[in-house]
GROMACS .gro file of C-alpha atoms in nm:
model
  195
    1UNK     CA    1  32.894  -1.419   4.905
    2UNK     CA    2  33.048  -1.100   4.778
    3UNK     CA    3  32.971  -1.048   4.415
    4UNK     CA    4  33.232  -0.831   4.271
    5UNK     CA    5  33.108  -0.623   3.969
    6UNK     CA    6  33.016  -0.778   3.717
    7UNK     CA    7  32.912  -1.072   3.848
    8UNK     CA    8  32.536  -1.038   3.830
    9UNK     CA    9  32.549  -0.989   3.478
   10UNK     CA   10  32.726  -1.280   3.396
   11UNK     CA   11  32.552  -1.463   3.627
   12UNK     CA   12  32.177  -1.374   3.435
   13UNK     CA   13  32.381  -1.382   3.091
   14UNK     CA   14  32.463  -1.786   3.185
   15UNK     CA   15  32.098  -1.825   3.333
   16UNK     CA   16  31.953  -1.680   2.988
   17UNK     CA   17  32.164  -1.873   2.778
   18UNK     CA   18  32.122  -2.192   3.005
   19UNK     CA   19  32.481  -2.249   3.039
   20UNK     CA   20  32.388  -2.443   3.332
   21UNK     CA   21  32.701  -2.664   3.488
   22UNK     CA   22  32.792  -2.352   3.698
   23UNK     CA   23  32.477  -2.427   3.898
   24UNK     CA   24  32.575  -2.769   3.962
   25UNK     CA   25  32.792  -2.660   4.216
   26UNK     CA   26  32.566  -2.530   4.493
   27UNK     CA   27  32.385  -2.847   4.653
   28UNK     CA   28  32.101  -2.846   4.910
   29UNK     CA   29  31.924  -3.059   5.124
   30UNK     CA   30  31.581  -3.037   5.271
   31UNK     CA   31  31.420  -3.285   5.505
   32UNK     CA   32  31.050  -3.390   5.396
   33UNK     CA   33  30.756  -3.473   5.578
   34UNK     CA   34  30.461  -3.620   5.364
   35UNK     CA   35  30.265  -3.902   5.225
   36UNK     CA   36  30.386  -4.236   5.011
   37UNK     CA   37  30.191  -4.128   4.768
   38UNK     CA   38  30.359  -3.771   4.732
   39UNK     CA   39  30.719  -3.938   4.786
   40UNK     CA   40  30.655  -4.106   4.479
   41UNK     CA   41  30.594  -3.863   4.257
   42UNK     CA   42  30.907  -3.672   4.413
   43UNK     CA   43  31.106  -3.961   4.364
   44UNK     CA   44  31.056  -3.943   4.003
   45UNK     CA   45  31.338  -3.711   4.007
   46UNK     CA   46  31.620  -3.884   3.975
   47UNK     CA   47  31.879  -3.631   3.996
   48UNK     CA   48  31.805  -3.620   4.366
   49UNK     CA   49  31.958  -3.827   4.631
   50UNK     CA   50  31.724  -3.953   4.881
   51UNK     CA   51  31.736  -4.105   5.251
   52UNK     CA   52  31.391  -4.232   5.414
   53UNK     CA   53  31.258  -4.346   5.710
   54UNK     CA   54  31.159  -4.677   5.656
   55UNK     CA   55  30.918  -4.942   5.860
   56UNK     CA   56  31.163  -5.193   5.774
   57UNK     CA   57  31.423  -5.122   5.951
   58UNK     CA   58  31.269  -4.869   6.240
   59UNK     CA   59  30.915  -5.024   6.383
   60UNK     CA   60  30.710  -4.679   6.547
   61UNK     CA   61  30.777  -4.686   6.903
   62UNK     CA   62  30.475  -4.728   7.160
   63UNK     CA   63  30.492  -4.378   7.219
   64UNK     CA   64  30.539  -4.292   6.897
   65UNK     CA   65  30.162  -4.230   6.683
   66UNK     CA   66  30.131  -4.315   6.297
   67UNK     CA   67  30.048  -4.038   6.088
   68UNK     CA   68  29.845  -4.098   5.766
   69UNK     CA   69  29.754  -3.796   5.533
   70UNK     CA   70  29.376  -3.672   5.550
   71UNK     CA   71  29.272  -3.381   5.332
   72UNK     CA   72  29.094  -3.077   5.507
   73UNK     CA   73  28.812  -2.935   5.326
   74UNK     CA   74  29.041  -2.712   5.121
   75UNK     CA   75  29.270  -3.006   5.005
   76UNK     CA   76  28.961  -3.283   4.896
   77UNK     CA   77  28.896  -3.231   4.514
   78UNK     CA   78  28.662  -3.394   4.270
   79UNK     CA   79  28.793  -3.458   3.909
   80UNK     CA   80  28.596  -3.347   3.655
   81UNK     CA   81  28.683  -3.405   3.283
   82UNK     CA   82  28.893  -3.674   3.108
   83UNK     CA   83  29.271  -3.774   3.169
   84UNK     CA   84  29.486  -3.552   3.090
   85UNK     CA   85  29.223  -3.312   3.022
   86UNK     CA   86  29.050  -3.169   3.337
   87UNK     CA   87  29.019  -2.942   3.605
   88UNK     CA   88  28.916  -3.017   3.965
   89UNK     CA   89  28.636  -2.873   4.181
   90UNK     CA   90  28.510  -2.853   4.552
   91UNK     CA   91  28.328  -3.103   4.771
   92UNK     CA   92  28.000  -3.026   4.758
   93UNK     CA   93  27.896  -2.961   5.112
   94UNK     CA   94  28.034  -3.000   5.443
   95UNK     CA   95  27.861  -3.318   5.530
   96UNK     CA   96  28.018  -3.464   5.195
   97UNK     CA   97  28.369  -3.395   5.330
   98UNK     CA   98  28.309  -3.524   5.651
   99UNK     CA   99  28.165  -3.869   5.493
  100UNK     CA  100  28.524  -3.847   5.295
  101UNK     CA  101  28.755  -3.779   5.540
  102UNK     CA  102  28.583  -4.072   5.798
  103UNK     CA  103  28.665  -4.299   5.504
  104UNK     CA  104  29.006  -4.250   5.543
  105UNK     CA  105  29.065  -4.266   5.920
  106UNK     CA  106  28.842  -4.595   5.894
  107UNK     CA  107  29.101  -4.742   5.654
  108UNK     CA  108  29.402  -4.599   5.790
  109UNK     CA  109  29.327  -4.745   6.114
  110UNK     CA  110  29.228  -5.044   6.007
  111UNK     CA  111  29.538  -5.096   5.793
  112UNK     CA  112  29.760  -5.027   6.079
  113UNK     CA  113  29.598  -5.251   6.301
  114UNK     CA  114  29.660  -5.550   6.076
  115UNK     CA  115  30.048  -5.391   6.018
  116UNK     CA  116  30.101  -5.460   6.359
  117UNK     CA  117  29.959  -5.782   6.406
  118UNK     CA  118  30.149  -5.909   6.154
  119UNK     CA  119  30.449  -5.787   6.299
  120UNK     CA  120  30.319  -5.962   6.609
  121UNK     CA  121  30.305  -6.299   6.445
  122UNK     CA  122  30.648  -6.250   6.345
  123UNK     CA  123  30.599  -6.151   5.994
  124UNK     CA  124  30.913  -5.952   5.842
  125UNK     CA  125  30.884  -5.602   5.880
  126UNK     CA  126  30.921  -5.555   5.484
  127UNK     CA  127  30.648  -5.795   5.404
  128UNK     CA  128  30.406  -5.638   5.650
  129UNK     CA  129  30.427  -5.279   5.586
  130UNK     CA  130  30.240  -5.405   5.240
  131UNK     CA  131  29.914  -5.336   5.405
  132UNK     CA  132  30.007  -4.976   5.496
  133UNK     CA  133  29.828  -4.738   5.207
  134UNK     CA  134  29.980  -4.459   5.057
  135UNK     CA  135  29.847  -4.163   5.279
  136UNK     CA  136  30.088  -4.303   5.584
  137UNK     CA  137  30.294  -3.981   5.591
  138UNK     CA  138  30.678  -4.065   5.562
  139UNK     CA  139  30.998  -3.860   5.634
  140UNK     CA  140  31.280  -3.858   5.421
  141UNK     CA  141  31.615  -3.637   5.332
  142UNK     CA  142  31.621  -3.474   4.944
  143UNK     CA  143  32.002  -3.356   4.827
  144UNK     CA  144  31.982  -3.163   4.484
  145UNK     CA  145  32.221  -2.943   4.321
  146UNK     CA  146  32.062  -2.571   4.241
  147UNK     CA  147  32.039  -2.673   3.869
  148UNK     CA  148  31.804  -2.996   3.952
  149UNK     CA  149  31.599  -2.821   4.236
  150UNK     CA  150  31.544  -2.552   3.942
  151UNK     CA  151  31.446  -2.802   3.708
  152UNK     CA  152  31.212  -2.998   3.992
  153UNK     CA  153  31.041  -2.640   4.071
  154UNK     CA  154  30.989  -2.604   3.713
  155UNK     CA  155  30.769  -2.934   3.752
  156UNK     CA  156  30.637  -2.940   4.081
  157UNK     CA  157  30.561  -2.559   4.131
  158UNK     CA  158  30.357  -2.503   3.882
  159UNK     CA  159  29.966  -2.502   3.811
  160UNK     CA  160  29.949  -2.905   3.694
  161UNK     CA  161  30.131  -3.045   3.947
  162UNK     CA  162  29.944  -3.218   4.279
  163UNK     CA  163  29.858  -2.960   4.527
  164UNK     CA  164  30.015  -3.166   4.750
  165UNK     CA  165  30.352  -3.166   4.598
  166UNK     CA  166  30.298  -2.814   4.480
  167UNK     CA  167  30.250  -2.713   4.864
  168UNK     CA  168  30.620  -2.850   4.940
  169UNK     CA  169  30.773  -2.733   4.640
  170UNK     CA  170  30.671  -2.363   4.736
  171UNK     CA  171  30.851  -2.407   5.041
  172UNK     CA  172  31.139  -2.528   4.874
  173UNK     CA  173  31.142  -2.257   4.647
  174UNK     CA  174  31.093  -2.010   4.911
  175UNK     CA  175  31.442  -2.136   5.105
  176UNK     CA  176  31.607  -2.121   4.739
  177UNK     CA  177  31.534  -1.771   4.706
  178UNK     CA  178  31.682  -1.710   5.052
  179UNK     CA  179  32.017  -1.905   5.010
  180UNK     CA  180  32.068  -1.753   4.706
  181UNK     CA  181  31.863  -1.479   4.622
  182UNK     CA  182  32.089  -1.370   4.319
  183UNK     CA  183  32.056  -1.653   4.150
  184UNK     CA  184  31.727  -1.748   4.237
  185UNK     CA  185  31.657  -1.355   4.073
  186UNK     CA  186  31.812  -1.406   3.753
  187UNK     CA  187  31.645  -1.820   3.695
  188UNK     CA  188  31.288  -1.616   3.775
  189UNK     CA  189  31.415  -1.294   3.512
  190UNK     CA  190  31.476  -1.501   3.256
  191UNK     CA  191  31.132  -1.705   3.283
  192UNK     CA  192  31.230  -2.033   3.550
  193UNK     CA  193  31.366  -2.203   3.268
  194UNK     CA  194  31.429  -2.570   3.261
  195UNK     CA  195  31.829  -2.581   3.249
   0.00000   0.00000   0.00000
């Protein structure tokens, strides 16, 4: 993009004064790998089109492994506090972690067991993917125009959100700046507004 003079300014004076329809016009996709339960906070935006894999349609092929989402030590919190009203901490030692993270594999792999024996008894496809939990990592294609992906990194990159979502959303934010670095610029100069 060649930005003639004058451009820059008028391109922070719209970000500052949120005259935002001129960022509807520069659209982005990004394909996403992570877990139901992260997908469903994400698709809480509803600005975004979305296209994911789905069980229902596509069964995993024999040489093709299910992935389900397991913290690492860095990643496994404790809540401490009320809702809406706390903080998070550390596992307290290594063998507490370890004790955590078995927990999952035993239930993933469980849960997937009984997925595909139901598929082996015939059951629809829709009707037994039920029993898969919400740490079976998904894939799925996000569109967005550069106002929305703003307005979802105001959200999701921030100090609240899920460090699991927040993880992603730095990415995201790091190919926005990238693509277009002017206007990424300016939305950060004037305080990552919500446009």
């Amino acid at each position: 993009l060649d930005l003639q003079k004058g451009d820059l300014g008028r391109l922070n004076r719209l970000m500052k004064d949120k005259h935002a329809s001129v960022f509807e016009h520069c659209v982005m996709t990004f394909f996403v790998k992570t877990s139901l339960a992260v997908r469903s906070q994400w698709h809480r935006h509803r600005t975004q089109s979305f296209n994911e894999y789905s069980l229902r349609y596509k069964e995993l092929s024999e040489d093709e492994e299910p992935e389900f989402y397991i913290p690492d030590a860095e990643h496994l919190r404790m809540k401490v506090g009320k809702t809406m009203d706390f903080t998070f901490t550390s596992l307290d030692s290594p063998e507490q972690v370890e004790e955590v993270q078995k927990a999952f594999v035993i239930i993933y792999e469980g849960s997937y067991e009984m997925y595909i024996h139901l598929v082996e008894l015939g059951i629809a496809p829709e009707q037994a993917r039920l029993v898969i939990p919400v740490g079976f990592m998904t894939r799925f294609y996000a569109t967005a125009n550069l106002r929305n992906w703003f307005n979802f990194l105001v959200l999701r990159n921030a100090p609240p959100a899920m460090m699991e979502i927040r993880e992603l959303a730095e990415d995201i934010e790091e190919h926005i700046s990238q693509v277009f670095p002017e206007t990424y610029k300016a939305w950060v100069a004037n305080g990552r507004p919500q446009l």
